[in-house]
Short mmCIF file of C-alpha atoms in Angstrom, two decimals:
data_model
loop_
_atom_site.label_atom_id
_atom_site.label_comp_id
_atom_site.label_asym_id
_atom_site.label_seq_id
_atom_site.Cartn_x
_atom_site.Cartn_y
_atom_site.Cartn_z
CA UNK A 17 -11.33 19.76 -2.08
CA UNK A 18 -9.28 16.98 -0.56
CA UNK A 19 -9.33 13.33 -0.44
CA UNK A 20 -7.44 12.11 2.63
CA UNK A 21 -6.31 8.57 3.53
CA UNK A 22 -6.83 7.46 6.89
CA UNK A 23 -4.86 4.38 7.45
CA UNK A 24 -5.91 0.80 8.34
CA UNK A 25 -7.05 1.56 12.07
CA UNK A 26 -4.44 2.68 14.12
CA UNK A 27 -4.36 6.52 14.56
CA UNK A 28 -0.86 6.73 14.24
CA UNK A 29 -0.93 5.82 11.16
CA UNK A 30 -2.26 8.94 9.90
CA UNK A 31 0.25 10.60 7.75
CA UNK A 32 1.53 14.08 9.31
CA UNK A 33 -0.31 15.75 5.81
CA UNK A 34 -3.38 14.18 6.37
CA UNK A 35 -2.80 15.48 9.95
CA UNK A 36 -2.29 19.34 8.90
CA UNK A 37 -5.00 19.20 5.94
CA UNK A 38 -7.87 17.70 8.25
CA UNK A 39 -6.54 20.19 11.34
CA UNK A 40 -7.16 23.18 8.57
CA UNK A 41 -9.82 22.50 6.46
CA UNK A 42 -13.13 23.60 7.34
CA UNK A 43 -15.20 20.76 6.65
CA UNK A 44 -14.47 17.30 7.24
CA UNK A 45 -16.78 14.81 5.02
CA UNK A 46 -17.40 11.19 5.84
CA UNK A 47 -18.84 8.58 3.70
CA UNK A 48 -21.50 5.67 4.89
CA UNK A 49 -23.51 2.98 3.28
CA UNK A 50 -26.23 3.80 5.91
CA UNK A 51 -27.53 6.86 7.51
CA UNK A 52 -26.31 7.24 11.17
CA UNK A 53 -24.37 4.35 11.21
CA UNK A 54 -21.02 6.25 12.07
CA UNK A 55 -17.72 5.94 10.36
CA UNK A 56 -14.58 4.14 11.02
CA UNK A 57 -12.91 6.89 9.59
CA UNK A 58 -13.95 9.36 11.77
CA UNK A 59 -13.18 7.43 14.97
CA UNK A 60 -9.57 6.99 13.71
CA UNK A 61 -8.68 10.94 13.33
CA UNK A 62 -10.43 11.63 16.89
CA UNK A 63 -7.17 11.25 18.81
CA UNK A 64 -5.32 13.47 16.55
CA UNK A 65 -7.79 16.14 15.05
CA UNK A 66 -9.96 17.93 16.63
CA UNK A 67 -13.15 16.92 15.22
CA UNK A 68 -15.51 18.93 17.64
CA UNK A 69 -14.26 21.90 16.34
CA UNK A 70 -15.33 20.98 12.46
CA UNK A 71 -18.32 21.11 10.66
CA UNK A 72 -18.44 17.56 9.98
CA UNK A 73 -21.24 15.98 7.19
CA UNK A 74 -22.11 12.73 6.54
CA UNK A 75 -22.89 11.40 2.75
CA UNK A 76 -24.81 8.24 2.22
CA UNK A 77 -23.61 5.54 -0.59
CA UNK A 78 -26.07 2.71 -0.59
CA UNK A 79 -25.23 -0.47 -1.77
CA UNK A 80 -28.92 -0.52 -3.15
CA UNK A 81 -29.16 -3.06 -6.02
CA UNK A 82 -31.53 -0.38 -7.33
CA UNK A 83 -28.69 2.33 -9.08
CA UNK A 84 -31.25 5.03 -9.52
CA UNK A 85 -31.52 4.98 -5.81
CA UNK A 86 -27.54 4.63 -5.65
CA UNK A 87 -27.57 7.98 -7.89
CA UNK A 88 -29.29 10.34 -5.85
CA UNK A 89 -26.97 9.97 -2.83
CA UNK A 90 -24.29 10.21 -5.09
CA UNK A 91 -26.58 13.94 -6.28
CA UNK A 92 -26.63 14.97 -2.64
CA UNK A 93 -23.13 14.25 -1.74
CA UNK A 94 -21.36 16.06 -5.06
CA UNK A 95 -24.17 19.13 -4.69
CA UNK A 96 -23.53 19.60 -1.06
CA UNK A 97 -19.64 20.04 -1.83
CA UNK A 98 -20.24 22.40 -4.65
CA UNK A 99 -22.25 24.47 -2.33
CA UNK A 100 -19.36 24.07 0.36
CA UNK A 101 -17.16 24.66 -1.92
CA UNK A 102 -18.96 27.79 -3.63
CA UNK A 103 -19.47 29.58 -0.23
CA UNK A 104 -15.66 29.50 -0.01
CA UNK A 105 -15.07 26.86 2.71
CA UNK A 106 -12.79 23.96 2.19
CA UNK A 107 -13.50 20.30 2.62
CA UNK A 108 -11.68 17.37 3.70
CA UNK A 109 -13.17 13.72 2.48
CA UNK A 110 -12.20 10.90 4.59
CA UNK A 111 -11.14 7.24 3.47
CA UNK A 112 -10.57 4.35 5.27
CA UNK A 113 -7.06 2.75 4.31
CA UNK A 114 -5.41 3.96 0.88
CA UNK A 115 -7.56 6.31 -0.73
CA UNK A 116 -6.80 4.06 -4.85
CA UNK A 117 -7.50 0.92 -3.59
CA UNK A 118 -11.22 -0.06 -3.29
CA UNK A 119 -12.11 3.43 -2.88
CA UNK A 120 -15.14 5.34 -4.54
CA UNK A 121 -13.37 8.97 -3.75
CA UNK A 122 -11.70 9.36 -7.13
CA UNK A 123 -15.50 9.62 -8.68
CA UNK A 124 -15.53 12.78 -6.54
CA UNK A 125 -12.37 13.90 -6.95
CA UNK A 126 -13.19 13.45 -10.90
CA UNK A 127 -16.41 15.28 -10.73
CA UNK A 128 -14.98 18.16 -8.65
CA UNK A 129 -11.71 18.39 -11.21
CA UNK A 130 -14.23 18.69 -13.99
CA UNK A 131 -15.92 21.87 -12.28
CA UNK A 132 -12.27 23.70 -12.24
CA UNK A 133 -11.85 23.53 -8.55
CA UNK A 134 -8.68 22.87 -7.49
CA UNK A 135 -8.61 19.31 -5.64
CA UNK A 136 -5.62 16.78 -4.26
CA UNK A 137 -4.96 13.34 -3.03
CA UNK A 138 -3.39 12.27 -0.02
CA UNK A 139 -2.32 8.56 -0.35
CA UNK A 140 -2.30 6.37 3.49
CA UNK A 141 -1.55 2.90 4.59
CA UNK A 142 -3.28 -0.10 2.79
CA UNK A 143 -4.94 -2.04 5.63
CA UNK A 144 -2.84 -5.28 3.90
CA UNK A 145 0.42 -3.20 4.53
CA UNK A 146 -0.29 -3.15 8.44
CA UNK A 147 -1.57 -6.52 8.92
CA UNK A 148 1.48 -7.82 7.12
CA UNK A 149 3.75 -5.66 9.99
CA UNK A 150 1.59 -6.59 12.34
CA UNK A 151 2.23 -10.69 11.19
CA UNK A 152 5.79 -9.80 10.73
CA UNK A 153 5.26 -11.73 7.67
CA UNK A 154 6.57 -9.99 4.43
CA UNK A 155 4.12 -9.45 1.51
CA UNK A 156 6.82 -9.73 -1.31
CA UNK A 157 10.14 -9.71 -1.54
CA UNK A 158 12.92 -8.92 -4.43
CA UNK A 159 12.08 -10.66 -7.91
CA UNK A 160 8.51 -12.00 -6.77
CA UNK A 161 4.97 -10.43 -7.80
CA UNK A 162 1.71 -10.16 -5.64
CA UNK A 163 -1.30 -10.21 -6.52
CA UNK A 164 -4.91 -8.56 -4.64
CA UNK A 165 -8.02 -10.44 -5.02
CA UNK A 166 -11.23 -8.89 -3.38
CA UNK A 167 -13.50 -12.11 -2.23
CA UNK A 168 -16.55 -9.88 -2.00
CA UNK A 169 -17.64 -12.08 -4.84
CA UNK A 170 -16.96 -15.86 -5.62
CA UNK A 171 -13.52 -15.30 -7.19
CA UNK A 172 -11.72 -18.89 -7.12
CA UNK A 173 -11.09 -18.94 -10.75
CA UNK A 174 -8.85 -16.03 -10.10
CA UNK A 175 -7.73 -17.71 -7.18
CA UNK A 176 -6.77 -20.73 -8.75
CA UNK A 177 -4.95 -18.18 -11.21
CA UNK A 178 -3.27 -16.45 -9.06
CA UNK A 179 -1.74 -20.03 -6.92
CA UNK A 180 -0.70 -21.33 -10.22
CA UNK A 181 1.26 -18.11 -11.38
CA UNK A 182 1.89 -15.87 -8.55
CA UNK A 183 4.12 -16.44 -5.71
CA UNK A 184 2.48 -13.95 -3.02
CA UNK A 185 -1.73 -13.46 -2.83
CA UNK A 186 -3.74 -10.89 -0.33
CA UNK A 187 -7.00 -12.27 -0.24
CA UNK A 188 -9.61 -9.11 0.96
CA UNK A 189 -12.44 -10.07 2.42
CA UNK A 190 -12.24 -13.93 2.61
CA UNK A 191 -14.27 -14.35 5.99
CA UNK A 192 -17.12 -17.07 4.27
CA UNK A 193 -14.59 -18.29 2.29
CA UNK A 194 -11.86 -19.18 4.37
CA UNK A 195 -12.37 -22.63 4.73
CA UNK A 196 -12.72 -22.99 0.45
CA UNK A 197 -9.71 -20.97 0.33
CA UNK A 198 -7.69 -23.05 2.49
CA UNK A 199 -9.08 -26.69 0.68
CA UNK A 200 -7.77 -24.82 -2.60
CA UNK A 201 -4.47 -24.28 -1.45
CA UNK A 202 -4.18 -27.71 -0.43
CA UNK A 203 -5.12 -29.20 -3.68
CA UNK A 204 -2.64 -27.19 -5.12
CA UNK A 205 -0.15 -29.06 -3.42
CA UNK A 206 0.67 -26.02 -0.70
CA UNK A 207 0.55 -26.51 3.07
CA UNK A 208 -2.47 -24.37 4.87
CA UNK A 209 0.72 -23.51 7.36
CA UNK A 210 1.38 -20.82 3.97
CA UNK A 211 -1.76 -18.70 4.74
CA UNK A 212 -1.76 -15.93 7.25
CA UNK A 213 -5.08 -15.07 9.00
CA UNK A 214 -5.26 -11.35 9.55
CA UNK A 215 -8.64 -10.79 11.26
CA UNK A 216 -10.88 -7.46 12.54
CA UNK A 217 -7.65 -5.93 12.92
CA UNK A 218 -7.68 -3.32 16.17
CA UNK A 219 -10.62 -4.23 17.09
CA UNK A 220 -11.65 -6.53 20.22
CA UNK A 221 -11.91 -10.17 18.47
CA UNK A 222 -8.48 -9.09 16.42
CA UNK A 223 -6.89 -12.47 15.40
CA UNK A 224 -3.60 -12.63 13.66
CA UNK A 225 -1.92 -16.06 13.00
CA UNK A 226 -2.40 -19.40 11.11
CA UNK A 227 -5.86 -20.73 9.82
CA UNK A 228 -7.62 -22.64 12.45
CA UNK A 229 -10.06 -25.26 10.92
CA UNK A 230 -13.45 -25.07 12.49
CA UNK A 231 -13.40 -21.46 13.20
CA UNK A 232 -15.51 -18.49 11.97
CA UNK A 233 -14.07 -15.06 11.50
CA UNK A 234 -14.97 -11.37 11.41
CA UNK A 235 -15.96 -9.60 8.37
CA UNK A 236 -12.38 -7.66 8.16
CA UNK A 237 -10.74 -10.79 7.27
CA UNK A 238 -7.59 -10.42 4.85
CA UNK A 239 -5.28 -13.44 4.25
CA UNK A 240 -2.05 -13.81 3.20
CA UNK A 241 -0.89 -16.70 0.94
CA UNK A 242 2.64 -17.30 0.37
CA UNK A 243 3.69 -20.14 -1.68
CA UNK A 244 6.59 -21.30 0.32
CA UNK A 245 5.76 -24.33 2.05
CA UNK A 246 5.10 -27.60 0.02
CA UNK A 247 2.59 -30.07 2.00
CA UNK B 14 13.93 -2.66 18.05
CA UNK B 15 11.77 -1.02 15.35
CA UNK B 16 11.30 -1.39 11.78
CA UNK B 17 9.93 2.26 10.52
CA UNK B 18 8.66 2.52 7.01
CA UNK B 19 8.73 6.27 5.89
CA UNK B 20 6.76 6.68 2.83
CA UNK B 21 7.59 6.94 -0.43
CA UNK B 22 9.52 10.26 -0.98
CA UNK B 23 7.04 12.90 -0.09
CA UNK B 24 7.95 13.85 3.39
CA UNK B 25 4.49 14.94 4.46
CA UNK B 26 3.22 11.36 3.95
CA UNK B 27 5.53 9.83 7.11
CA UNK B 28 3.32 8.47 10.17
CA UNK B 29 2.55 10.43 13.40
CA UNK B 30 3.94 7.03 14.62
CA UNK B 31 7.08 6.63 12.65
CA UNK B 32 7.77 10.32 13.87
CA UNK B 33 6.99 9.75 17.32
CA UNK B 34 9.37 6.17 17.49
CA UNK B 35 12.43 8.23 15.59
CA UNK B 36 11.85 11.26 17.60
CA UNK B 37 12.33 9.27 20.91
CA UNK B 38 15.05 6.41 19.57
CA UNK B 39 18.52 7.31 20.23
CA UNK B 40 19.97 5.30 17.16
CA UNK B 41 18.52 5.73 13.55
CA UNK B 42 20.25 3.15 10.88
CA UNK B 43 19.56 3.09 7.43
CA UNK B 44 20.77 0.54 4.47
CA UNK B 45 22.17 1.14 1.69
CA UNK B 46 23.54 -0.71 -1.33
CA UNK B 47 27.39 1.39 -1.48
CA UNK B 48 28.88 2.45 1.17
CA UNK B 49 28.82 6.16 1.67
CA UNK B 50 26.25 6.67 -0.90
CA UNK B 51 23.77 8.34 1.34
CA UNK B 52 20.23 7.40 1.86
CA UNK B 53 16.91 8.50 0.43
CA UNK B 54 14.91 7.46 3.61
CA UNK B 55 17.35 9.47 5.48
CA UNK B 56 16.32 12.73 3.65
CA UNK B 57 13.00 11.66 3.77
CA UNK B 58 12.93 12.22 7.30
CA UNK B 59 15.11 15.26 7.73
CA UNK B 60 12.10 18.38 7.77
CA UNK B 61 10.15 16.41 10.38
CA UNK B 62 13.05 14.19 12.65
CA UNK B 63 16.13 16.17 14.49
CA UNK B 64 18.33 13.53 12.65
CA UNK B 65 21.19 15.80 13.82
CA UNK B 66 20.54 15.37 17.94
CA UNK B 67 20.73 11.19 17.04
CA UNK B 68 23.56 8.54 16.61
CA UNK B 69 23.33 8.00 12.51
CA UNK B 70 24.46 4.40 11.33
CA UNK B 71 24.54 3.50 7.72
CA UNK B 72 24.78 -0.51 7.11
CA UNK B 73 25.82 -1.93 3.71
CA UNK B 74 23.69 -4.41 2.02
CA UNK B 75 25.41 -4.95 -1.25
CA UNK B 76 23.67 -6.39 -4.27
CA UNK B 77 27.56 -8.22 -5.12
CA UNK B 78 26.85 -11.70 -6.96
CA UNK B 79 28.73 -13.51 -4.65
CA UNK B 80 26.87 -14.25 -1.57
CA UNK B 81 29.71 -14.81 0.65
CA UNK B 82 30.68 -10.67 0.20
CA UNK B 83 26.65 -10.25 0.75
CA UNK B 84 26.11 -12.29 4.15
CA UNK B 85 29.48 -10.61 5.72
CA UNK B 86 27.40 -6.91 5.10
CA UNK B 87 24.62 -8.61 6.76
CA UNK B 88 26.88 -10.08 9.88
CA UNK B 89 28.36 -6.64 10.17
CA UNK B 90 24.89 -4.60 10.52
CA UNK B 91 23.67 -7.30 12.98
CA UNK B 92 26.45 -7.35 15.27
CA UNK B 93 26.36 -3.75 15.65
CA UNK B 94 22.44 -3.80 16.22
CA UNK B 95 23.08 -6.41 19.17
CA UNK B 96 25.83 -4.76 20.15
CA UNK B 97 23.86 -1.11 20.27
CA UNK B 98 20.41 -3.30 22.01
CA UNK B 99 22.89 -4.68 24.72
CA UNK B 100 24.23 -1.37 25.82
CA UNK B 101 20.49 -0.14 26.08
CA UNK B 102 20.06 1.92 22.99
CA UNK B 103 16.74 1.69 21.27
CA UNK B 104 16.98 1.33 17.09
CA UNK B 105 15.30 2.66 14.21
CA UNK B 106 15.66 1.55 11.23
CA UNK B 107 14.48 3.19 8.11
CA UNK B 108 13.27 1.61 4.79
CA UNK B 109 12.04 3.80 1.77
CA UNK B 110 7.90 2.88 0.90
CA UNK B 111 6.31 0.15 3.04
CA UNK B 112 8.30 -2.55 4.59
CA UNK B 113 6.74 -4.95 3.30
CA UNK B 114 6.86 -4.71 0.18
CA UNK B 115 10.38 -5.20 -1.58
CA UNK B 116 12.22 -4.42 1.36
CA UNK B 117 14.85 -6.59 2.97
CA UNK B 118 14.33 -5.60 6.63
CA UNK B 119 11.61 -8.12 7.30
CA UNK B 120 14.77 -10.33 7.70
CA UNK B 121 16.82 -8.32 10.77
CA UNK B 122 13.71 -8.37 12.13
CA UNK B 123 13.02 -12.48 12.43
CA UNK B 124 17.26 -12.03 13.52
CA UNK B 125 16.59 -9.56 16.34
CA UNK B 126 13.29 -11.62 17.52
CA UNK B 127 14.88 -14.53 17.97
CA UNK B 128 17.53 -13.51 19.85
CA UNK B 129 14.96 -12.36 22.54
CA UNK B 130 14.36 -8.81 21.91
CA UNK B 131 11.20 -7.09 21.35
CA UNK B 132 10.59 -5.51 18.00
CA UNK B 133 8.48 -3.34 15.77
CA UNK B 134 7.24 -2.60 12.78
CA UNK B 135 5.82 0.64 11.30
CA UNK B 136 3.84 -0.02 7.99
CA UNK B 137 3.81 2.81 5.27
CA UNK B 138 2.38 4.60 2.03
CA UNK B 139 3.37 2.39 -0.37
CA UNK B 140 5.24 4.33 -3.56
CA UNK B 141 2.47 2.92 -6.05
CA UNK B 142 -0.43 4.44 -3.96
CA UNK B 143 1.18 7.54 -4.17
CA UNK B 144 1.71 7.62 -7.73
CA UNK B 145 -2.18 6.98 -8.19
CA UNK B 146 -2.95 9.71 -6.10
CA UNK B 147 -0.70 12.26 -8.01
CA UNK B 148 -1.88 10.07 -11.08
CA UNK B 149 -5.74 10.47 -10.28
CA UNK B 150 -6.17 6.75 -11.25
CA UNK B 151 -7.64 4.71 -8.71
CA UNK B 152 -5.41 1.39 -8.45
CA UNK B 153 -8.59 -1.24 -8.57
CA UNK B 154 -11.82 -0.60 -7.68
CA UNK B 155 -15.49 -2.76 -6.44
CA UNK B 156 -14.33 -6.44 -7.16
CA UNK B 157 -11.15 -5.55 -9.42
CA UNK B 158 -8.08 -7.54 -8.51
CA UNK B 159 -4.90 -5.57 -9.23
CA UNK B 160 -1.02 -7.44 -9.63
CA UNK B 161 1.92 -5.86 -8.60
CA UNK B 162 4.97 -7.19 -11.10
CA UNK B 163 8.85 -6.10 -10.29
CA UNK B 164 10.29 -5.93 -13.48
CA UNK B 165 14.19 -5.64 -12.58
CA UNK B 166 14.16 -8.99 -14.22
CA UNK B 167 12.48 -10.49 -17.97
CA UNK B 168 8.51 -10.50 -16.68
CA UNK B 169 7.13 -10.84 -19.56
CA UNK B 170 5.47 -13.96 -19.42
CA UNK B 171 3.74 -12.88 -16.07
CA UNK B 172 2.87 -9.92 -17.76
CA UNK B 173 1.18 -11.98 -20.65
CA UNK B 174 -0.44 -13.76 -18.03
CA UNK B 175 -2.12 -10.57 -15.88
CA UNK B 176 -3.46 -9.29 -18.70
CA UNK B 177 -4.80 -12.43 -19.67
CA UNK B 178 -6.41 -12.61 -16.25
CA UNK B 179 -6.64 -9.13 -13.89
CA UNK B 180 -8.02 -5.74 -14.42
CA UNK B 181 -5.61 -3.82 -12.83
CA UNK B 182 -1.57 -4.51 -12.87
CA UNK B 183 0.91 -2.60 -11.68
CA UNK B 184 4.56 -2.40 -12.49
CA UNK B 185 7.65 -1.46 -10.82
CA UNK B 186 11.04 -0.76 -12.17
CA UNK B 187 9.94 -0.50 -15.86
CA UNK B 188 12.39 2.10 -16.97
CA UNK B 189 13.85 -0.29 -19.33
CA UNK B 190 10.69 -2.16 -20.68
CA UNK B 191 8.28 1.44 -20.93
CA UNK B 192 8.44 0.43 -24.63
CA UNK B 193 8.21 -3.75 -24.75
CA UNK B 194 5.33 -3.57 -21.81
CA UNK B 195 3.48 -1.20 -24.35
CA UNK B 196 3.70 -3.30 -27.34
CA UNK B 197 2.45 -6.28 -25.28
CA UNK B 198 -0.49 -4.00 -23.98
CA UNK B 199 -1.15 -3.00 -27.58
CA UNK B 200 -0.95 -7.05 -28.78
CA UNK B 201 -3.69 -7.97 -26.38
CA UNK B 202 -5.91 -5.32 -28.00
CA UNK B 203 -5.56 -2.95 -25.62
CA UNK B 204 -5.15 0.96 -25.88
CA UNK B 205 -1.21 2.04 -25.00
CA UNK B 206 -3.69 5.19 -23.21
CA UNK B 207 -4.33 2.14 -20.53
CA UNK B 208 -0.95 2.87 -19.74
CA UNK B 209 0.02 5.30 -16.72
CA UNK B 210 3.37 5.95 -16.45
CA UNK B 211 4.44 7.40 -13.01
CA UNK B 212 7.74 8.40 -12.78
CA UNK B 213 10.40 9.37 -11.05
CA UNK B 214 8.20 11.17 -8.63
CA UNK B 215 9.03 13.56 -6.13
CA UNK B 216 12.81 14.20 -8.51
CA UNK B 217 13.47 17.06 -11.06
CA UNK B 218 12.38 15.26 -14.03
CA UNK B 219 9.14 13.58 -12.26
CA UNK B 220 7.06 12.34 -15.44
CA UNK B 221 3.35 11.83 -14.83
CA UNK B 222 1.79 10.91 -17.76
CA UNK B 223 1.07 8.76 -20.85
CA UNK B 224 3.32 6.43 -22.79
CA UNK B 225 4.91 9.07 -24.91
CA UNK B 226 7.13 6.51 -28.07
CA UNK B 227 10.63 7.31 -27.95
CA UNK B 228 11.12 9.10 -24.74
CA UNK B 229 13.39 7.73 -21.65
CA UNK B 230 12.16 6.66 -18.23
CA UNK B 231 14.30 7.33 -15.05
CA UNK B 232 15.35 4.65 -13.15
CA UNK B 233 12.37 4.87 -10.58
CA UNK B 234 9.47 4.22 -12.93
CA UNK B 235 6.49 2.37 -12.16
CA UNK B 236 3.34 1.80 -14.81
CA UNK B 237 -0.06 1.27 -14.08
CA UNK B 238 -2.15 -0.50 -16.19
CA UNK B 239 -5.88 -0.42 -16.15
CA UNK B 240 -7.35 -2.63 -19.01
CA UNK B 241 -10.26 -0.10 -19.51
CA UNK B 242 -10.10 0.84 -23.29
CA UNK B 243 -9.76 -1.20 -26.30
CA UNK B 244 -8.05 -0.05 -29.28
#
């Protein structure tokens, strides 16, 4: 059983053992919070695997407050792989960006340790690495520390943390809160002009650049503070 | 111009992209900190790049305390770049990880931009996502926030200050500290079995494991801490 990294978005970034793993295996697994929705995943290995010539399944992971409910995809998914698994096939799992950050893959990978098959890891390209290329903006450099904060929740008290003892902060998922961001950063005595907007990256509304007051933006928003600039 | 990140040591986990741009470039430079002391990166690349069939330039980026001795390194490896992008060359150069994190490069390529010429940059596997993945410790998970701390200097007030604050906290170039980062772990009540150490990786004496007291850490050792268990 293998857990493979896909990148941020850009096919090239696929590693060249993701690559020959996924071009071998005989089962290529994607994960989805929906049925049918399709997978991000997927589309990113197209140009480089052949996909059509795979079994490929699809395992649902709700997000449904109700865990119970959560549970039984979780069931489906980890008895579908021991079957796969069992009948002597190999399977690939496919992950969006870097396979230990933000990922739910290492509760399979634990399960299917814990069974005595044989299982590995292959690590890919945060999607924070690639939008700070794509900025040209670096994330950290020599003596200085960074620090990830996932907005998904309200998380300014970690925020306000992290401007008051960090010198570099990837905010993950900041598009509601980019405007509340931005005001704390200014009351800490920082110019906005230190944030990077890294927005919907590779897709058609991709925005890359300083924060623009007034302006909404994508769900795949990801900004980078760094605590150069004093207003 | 292109700035081509190449992973962390494992040479399956370079980019179909980074081996497409170094496959085509005619010039591939890497840095290093004494001359003639060969390069990491370089070997990195060798099963999957012809380095051989290429124009191989090393450039000298010393760590020397006096800055004067530092900046003429840097003059020297810029002229030449012009000097190769005027002829009509293309460039590669080749940092160890992702370029953006700890790497110096970010700077030749603001140098090269504003002198007119187009540039790239190739984003990579970070070298602490592939230690989780060898590790089978996801880095931070759901609404986690994780802190990356370089430790080449005293950090032990940051330290204090992550695991005041963040669930997750990575740190790089330990080697020396394995034991005084443990004790602090241990003073805030945590577990020293929090404590990943990943290190080395990828060399003879690669160490993948728990804190064990007494024993020596290699130069390339990077802990992550997850502040699961109490003591």
């Amino acid at each position: 059983m293998y857990g493979i990294s896909v990148g941020p978005g850009d096919p090239g970034l696929l590693t060249l053992k993701a690559k020959q793993i996924l071009d071998s295996c005989d089962v290529i697994a994607y994960p989805v919070k929906t049925a049918g929705e399709g997978s991000v995943a997927l589309n990113i290995i197209r140009p480089n695997v052949d996909v059509d010539s795979k079994e490929v399944r699809e395992y649902v992971f709700s997000m449904n407050p109700d865990y119970a409910e959560r549970e039984k995809g979780w069931k489906k998914a980890y008895d579908d792989i021991m079957d796969t698994l069992e009948s002597g096939k190999s399977i690939a799992m496919i992950t969006l960006g870097d396979l230990s950050i933000f990922s739910t893959y290492m509760r399979i990978d634990q399960m299917i340790k814990s069974k005595g098959y044989e299982t590995a890891l292959v690590p890919g390209v945060p999607s924070f690495c690639h939008g700070a290329s794509l900025a040209g903006v670096p994330l950290t450099m020599g003596e200085e520390s960074l620090v990830v904060i996932p907005f998904n929740t309200d998380k300014y008290k970690t925020l306000e943390n992290a401007l008051d003892n960090y010198e570099n902060i990837v905010v993950m998922k900041a598009y509601k809160h980019v405007e509340g961001i931005t005001e704390m950063v200014e009351s800490k005595g920082y110019s906005a002009s230190c944030i990077t907007v890294m927005s919907n990256i590779g897709m058609e509304d991709q925005y890359i650049g300083p924060v623009i007051k007034g302006r909404g933006y994508g769900y795949f928003t990801t900004l980078l503070i760094k605590k150069e600039e004093k207003k």
